[in-house]
PDB file of C-alpha atoms in Angstrom:
ATOM      1  CA  MET H   1     101.412  86.209  92.610  1.00  0.00           C
ATOM      2  CA  LEU H   2     100.574  88.384  95.605  1.00  0.00           C
ATOM      3  CA  VAL H   3     101.590  92.029  95.319  1.00  0.00           C
ATOM      4  CA  LYS H   4     101.768  94.316  98.357  1.00  0.00           C
ATOM      5  CA  VAL H   5     101.871  98.013  97.560  1.00  0.00           C
ATOM      6  CA  PHE H   6     102.798 100.764 100.004  1.00  0.00           C
ATOM      7  CA  VAL H   7     101.941 104.340  99.063  1.00  0.00           C
ATOM      8  CA  THR H   8     103.268 107.181 101.223  1.00  0.00           C
ATOM      9  CA  LEU H   9     103.238 110.948 101.004  1.00  0.00           C
ATOM     10  CA  LYS H  10     106.543 112.481  99.943  1.00  0.00           C
ATOM     11  CA  GLU H  11     108.659 114.336 102.488  1.00  0.00           C
ATOM     12  CA  GLY H  12     107.465 117.898 102.862  1.00  0.00           C
ATOM     13  CA  VAL H  13     103.912 117.199 101.742  1.00  0.00           C
ATOM     14  CA  LEU H  14     101.466 118.192 104.484  1.00  0.00           C
ATOM     15  CA  ASP H  15      99.571 115.284 106.018  1.00  0.00           C
ATOM     16  CA  PRO H  16      96.485 116.592 107.842  1.00  0.00           C
ATOM     17  CA  GLN H  17      95.202 113.048 108.440  1.00  0.00           C
ATOM     18  CA  GLY H  18      98.506 112.155 110.099  1.00  0.00           C
ATOM     19  CA  LYS H  19      98.341 115.304 112.197  1.00  0.00           C
ATOM     20  CA  ALA H  20      94.802 114.419 113.323  1.00  0.00           C
ATOM     21  CA  VAL H  21      95.910 110.903 114.306  1.00  0.00           C
ATOM     22  CA  GLU H  22      98.880 112.367 116.179  1.00  0.00           C
ATOM     23  CA  ASN H  23      96.652 114.762 118.140  1.00  0.00           C
ATOM     24  CA  SER H  24      94.229 111.959 118.980  1.00  0.00           C
ATOM     25  CA  LEU H  25      97.063 109.746 120.189  1.00  0.00           C
ATOM     26  CA  HIS H  26      98.308 112.574 122.405  1.00  0.00           C
ATOM     27  CA  SER H  27      94.802 112.980 123.826  1.00  0.00           C
ATOM     28  CA  LEU H  28      94.736 109.263 124.582  1.00  0.00           C
ATOM     29  CA  GLY H  29      97.938 109.593 126.612  1.00  0.00           C
ATOM     30  CA  PHE H  30     100.537 108.532 124.062  1.00  0.00           C
ATOM     31  CA  GLY H  31     102.682 111.605 124.588  1.00  0.00           C
ATOM     32  CA  GLY H  32     105.802 110.192 122.957  1.00  0.00           C
ATOM     33  CA  VAL H  33     104.299 109.970 119.486  1.00  0.00           C
ATOM     34  CA  LYS H  34     105.732 112.236 116.804  1.00  0.00           C
ATOM     35  CA  GLU H  35     105.566 112.583 113.049  1.00  0.00           C
ATOM     36  CA  VAL H  36     102.608 110.394 112.181  1.00  0.00           C
ATOM     37  CA  ARG H  37     102.244 109.858 108.446  1.00  0.00           C
ATOM     38  CA  VAL H  38      99.271 108.044 106.970  1.00  0.00           C
ATOM     39  CA  GLY H  39      99.573 106.166 103.709  1.00  0.00           C
ATOM     40  CA  LYS H  40      97.840 103.421 101.803  1.00  0.00           C
ATOM     41  CA  TYR H  41      98.503  99.724 101.786  1.00  0.00           C
ATOM     42  CA  LEU H  42      97.101  97.566  98.991  1.00  0.00           C
ATOM     43  CA  GLU H  43      97.188  93.841  98.454  1.00  0.00           C
ATOM     44  CA  LEU H  44      96.317  92.410  95.082  1.00  0.00           C
ATOM     45  CA  SER H  45      96.502  89.094  93.400  1.00  0.00           C
ATOM     46  CA  LEU H  46      98.020  88.989  89.907  1.00  0.00           C
ATOM     47  CA  ASP H  47      97.398  86.171  87.485  1.00  0.00           C
ATOM     48  CA  VAL H  48     100.902  85.908  85.980  1.00  0.00           C
ATOM     49  CA  ALA H  49     103.458  83.147  86.236  1.00  0.00           C
ATOM     50  CA  GLU H  50     106.721  85.072  86.482  1.00  0.00           C
ATOM     51  CA  ALA H  51     107.735  87.362  89.348  1.00  0.00           C
ATOM     52  CA  GLU H  52     109.412  89.636  86.820  1.00  0.00           C
ATOM     53  CA  ASP H  53     106.151  90.181  84.908  1.00  0.00           C
ATOM     54  CA  ALA H  54     104.360  90.835  88.183  1.00  0.00           C
ATOM     55  CA  GLU H  55     106.920  93.483  89.141  1.00  0.00           C
ATOM     56  CA  GLN H  56     106.655  95.173  85.785  1.00  0.00           C
ATOM     57  CA  GLN H  57     102.868  95.252  85.929  1.00  0.00           C
ATOM     58  CA  ALA H  58     102.877  96.425  89.542  1.00  0.00           C
ATOM     59  CA  ARG H  59     105.177  99.316  88.656  1.00  0.00           C
ATOM     60  CA  ARG H  60     102.894 100.393  85.817  1.00  0.00           C
ATOM     61  CA  MET H  61      99.804 100.095  88.010  1.00  0.00           C
ATOM     62  CA  CYS H  62     101.417 102.323  90.635  1.00  0.00           C
ATOM     63  CA  GLU H  63     102.413 104.904  88.071  1.00  0.00           C
ATOM     64  CA  LYS H  64      99.054 104.940  86.309  1.00  0.00           C
ATOM     65  CA  LEU H  65      96.570 104.600  89.141  1.00  0.00           C
ATOM     66  CA  LEU H  66      97.647 103.564  92.606  1.00  0.00           C
ATOM     67  CA  ALA H  67      99.973 106.437  93.481  1.00  0.00           C
ATOM     68  CA  ASN H  68     100.006 110.107  92.562  1.00  0.00           C
ATOM     69  CA  PRO H  69     103.657 110.593  91.580  1.00  0.00           C
ATOM     70  CA  VAL H  70     103.457 114.349  92.218  1.00  0.00           C
ATOM     71  CA  ILE H  71     102.963 113.981  95.965  1.00  0.00           C
ATOM     72  CA  GLU H  72     103.374 110.264  96.715  1.00  0.00           C
ATOM     73  CA  ASN H  73     106.072 107.640  96.734  1.00  0.00           C
ATOM     74  CA  TYR H  74     105.369 103.976  96.316  1.00  0.00           C
ATOM     75  CA  ARG H  75     107.107 100.694  96.822  1.00  0.00           C
ATOM     76  CA  PHE H  76     105.891  97.165  96.383  1.00  0.00           C
ATOM     77  CA  GLU H  77     106.759  93.566  97.190  1.00  0.00           C
ATOM     78  CA  VAL H  78     105.952  90.573  95.016  1.00  0.00           C
ATOM     79  CA  THR H  79     105.586  87.236  96.780  1.00  0.00           C
ATOM     80  CA  GLY H  80     104.903  83.719  95.549  1.00  0.00           C
TER      81      GLY H  80
ATOM     82  CA  MET P   1     111.877 104.187 117.402  1.00  0.00           C
ATOM     83  CA  LEU P   2     110.081 104.036 114.078  1.00  0.00           C
ATOM     84  CA  VAL P   3     106.815 102.084 114.078  1.00  0.00           C
ATOM     85  CA  LYS P   4     105.183 100.922 110.847  1.00  0.00           C
ATOM     86  CA  VAL P   5     101.551  99.894 111.185  1.00  0.00           C
ATOM     87  CA  PHE P   6      99.554  97.939 108.600  1.00  0.00           C
ATOM     88  CA  VAL P   7      95.782  97.881 108.936  1.00  0.00           C
ATOM     89  CA  THR P   8      93.765  95.585 106.682  1.00  0.00           C
ATOM     90  CA  LEU P   9      90.135  94.584 106.440  1.00  0.00           C
ATOM     91  CA  LYS P  10      89.348  91.143 107.809  1.00  0.00           C
ATOM     92  CA  GLU P  11      88.544  88.308 105.439  1.00  0.00           C
ATOM     93  CA  GLY P  12      84.913  88.416 104.433  1.00  0.00           C
ATOM     94  CA  VAL P  13      84.463  92.125 105.055  1.00  0.00           C
ATOM     95  CA  LEU P  14      83.322  93.858 101.867  1.00  0.00           C
ATOM     96  CA  ASP P  15      85.867  96.284 100.409  1.00  0.00           C
ATOM     97  CA  PRO P  16      84.126  98.643  97.962  1.00  0.00           C
ATOM     98  CA  GLN P  17      87.259 100.758  97.604  1.00  0.00           C
ATOM     99  CA  GLY P  18      89.239  97.674  96.641  1.00  0.00           C
ATOM    100  CA  LYS P  19      86.538  96.694  94.168  1.00  0.00           C
ATOM    101  CA  ALA P  20      86.655 100.164  92.597  1.00  0.00           C
ATOM    102  CA  VAL P  21      90.441  99.951  92.245  1.00  0.00           C
ATOM    103  CA  GLU P  22      90.118  96.488  90.719  1.00  0.00           C
ATOM    104  CA  ASN P  23      87.581  97.704  88.145  1.00  0.00           C
ATOM    105  CA  SER P  24      89.762 100.678  87.266  1.00  0.00           C
ATOM    106  CA  LEU P  25      92.792  98.436  86.809  1.00  0.00           C
ATOM    107  CA  HIS P  26      90.774  96.192  84.503  1.00  0.00           C
ATOM    108  CA  SER P  27      89.721  99.263  82.477  1.00  0.00           C
ATOM    109  CA  LEU P  28      93.364 100.254  82.177  1.00  0.00           C
ATOM    110  CA  GLY P  29      94.196  96.874  80.668  1.00  0.00           C
ATOM    111  CA  PHE P  30      95.456  95.002  83.725  1.00  0.00           C
ATOM    112  CA  GLY P  31      93.163  92.045  83.190  1.00  0.00           C
ATOM    113  CA  GLY P  32      95.056  89.666  85.468  1.00  0.00           C
ATOM    114  CA  VAL P  33      94.303  91.582  88.644  1.00  0.00           C
ATOM    115  CA  LYS P  34      92.085  89.928  91.232  1.00  0.00           C
ATOM    116  CA  GLU P  35      91.102  90.437  94.846  1.00  0.00           C
ATOM    117  CA  VAL P  36      92.281  93.970  95.475  1.00  0.00           C
ATOM    118  CA  ARG P  37      92.100  94.936  99.133  1.00  0.00           C
ATOM    119  CA  VAL P  38      92.829  98.449 100.321  1.00  0.00           C
ATOM    120  CA  GLY P  39      94.173  99.085 103.786  1.00  0.00           C
ATOM    121  CA  LYS P  40      96.060 101.730 105.717  1.00  0.00           C
ATOM    122  CA  TYR P  41      99.747 102.118 106.291  1.00  0.00           C
ATOM    123  CA  LEU P  42     100.993 104.381 109.064  1.00  0.00           C
ATOM    124  CA  GLU P  43     104.474 105.404 110.067  1.00  0.00           C
ATOM    125  CA  LEU P  44     105.066 107.026 113.394  1.00  0.00           C
ATOM    126  CA  SER P  45     107.985 107.986 115.507  1.00  0.00           C
ATOM    127  CA  LEU P  46     107.914 107.008 119.164  1.00  0.00           C
ATOM    128  CA  ASP P  47     110.044 108.666 121.772  1.00  0.00           C
ATOM    129  CA  VAL P  48     110.944 105.605 123.860  1.00  0.00           C
ATOM    130  CA  ALA P  49     114.283 103.891 124.371  1.00  0.00           C
ATOM    131  CA  GLU P  50     113.310 100.221 124.419  1.00  0.00           C
ATOM    132  CA  ALA P  51     111.857  98.270 121.489  1.00  0.00           C
ATOM    133  CA  GLU P  52     109.711  96.349 123.957  1.00  0.00           C
ATOM    134  CA  ASP P  53     108.057  99.541 125.233  1.00  0.00           C
ATOM    135  CA  ALA P  54     107.500 100.667 121.647  1.00  0.00           C
ATOM    136  CA  GLU P  55     105.791  97.377 120.807  1.00  0.00           C
ATOM    137  CA  GLN P  56     103.583  97.564 123.843  1.00  0.00           C
ATOM    138  CA  GLN P  57     102.546 101.141 123.076  1.00  0.00           C
ATOM    139  CA  ALA P  58     102.026 100.354 119.384  1.00  0.00           C
ATOM    140  CA  ARG P  59      99.703  97.480 120.273  1.00  0.00           C
ATOM    141  CA  ARG P  60      97.655  99.705 122.569  1.00  0.00           C
ATOM    142  CA  MET P  61      97.485 102.456 119.932  1.00  0.00           C
ATOM    143  CA  CYS P  62      96.203  99.975 117.363  1.00  0.00           C
ATOM    144  CA  GLU P  63      93.581  98.647 119.713  1.00  0.00           C
ATOM    145  CA  LYS P  64      92.410 102.050 120.903  1.00  0.00           C
ATOM    146  CA  LEU P  65      92.553 104.150 117.756  1.00  0.00           C
ATOM    147  CA  LEU P  66      94.379 102.984 114.664  1.00  0.00           C
ATOM    148  CA  ALA P  67      92.388  99.864 113.833  1.00  0.00           C
ATOM    149  CA  ASN P  68      88.757  98.928 114.293  1.00  0.00           C
ATOM    150  CA  PRO P  69      89.054  95.433 115.780  1.00  0.00           C
ATOM    151  CA  VAL P  70      85.533  94.499 114.672  1.00  0.00           C
ATOM    152  CA  ILE P  71      86.365  94.629 110.972  1.00  0.00           C
ATOM    153  CA  GLU P  72      90.121  95.162 110.746  1.00  0.00           C
ATOM    154  CA  ASN P  73      93.321  93.303 111.478  1.00  0.00           C
ATOM    155  CA  TYR P  74      96.563  95.060 112.241  1.00  0.00           C
ATOM    156  CA  ARG P  75     100.223  94.257 112.409  1.00  0.00           C
ATOM    157  CA  PHE P  76     103.207  96.451 113.093  1.00  0.00           C
ATOM    158  CA  GLU P  77     106.974  96.524 112.891  1.00  0.00           C
ATOM    159  CA  VAL P  78     109.260  98.382 115.252  1.00  0.00           C
ATOM    160  CA  THR P  79     112.643  99.432 113.886  1.00  0.00           C
ATOM    161  CA  GLY P  80     115.594 101.197 115.474  1.00  0.00           C
TER     162      GLY P  80
END
């Protein structure tokens, strides 16, 4: 099973990396860009047969390691 | 328009961060995890009216700043 995980900063959490990207985009002439937020995107392969098991494991992985639940949200997709 | 950008390392490019995550997941008991790849996920708001303009700008932003075309692939989604 392929699992795609998206980790984003929660609303209200400062994102200096996003701000830096936004400023650089403005400098490059993309004046219409606002509210850049930078997160993480992970792909991993899971050796389980059932999508349900994969979802359960993915949720635990996010809670234990992949996301910091204090400042980050996560979501994931499990595909064939 | 909201633009979601996904930047991933190309096939064959070493991903030490992914390897570190994989090892940590193994240590935590997730033995079935293989081939972890870590990429970037960006959300940005674009002040344009047409989806077509947003796509064009997003492509140029990826090529100029958000992705390194030598070692990274990118894809993006434009939503209302």
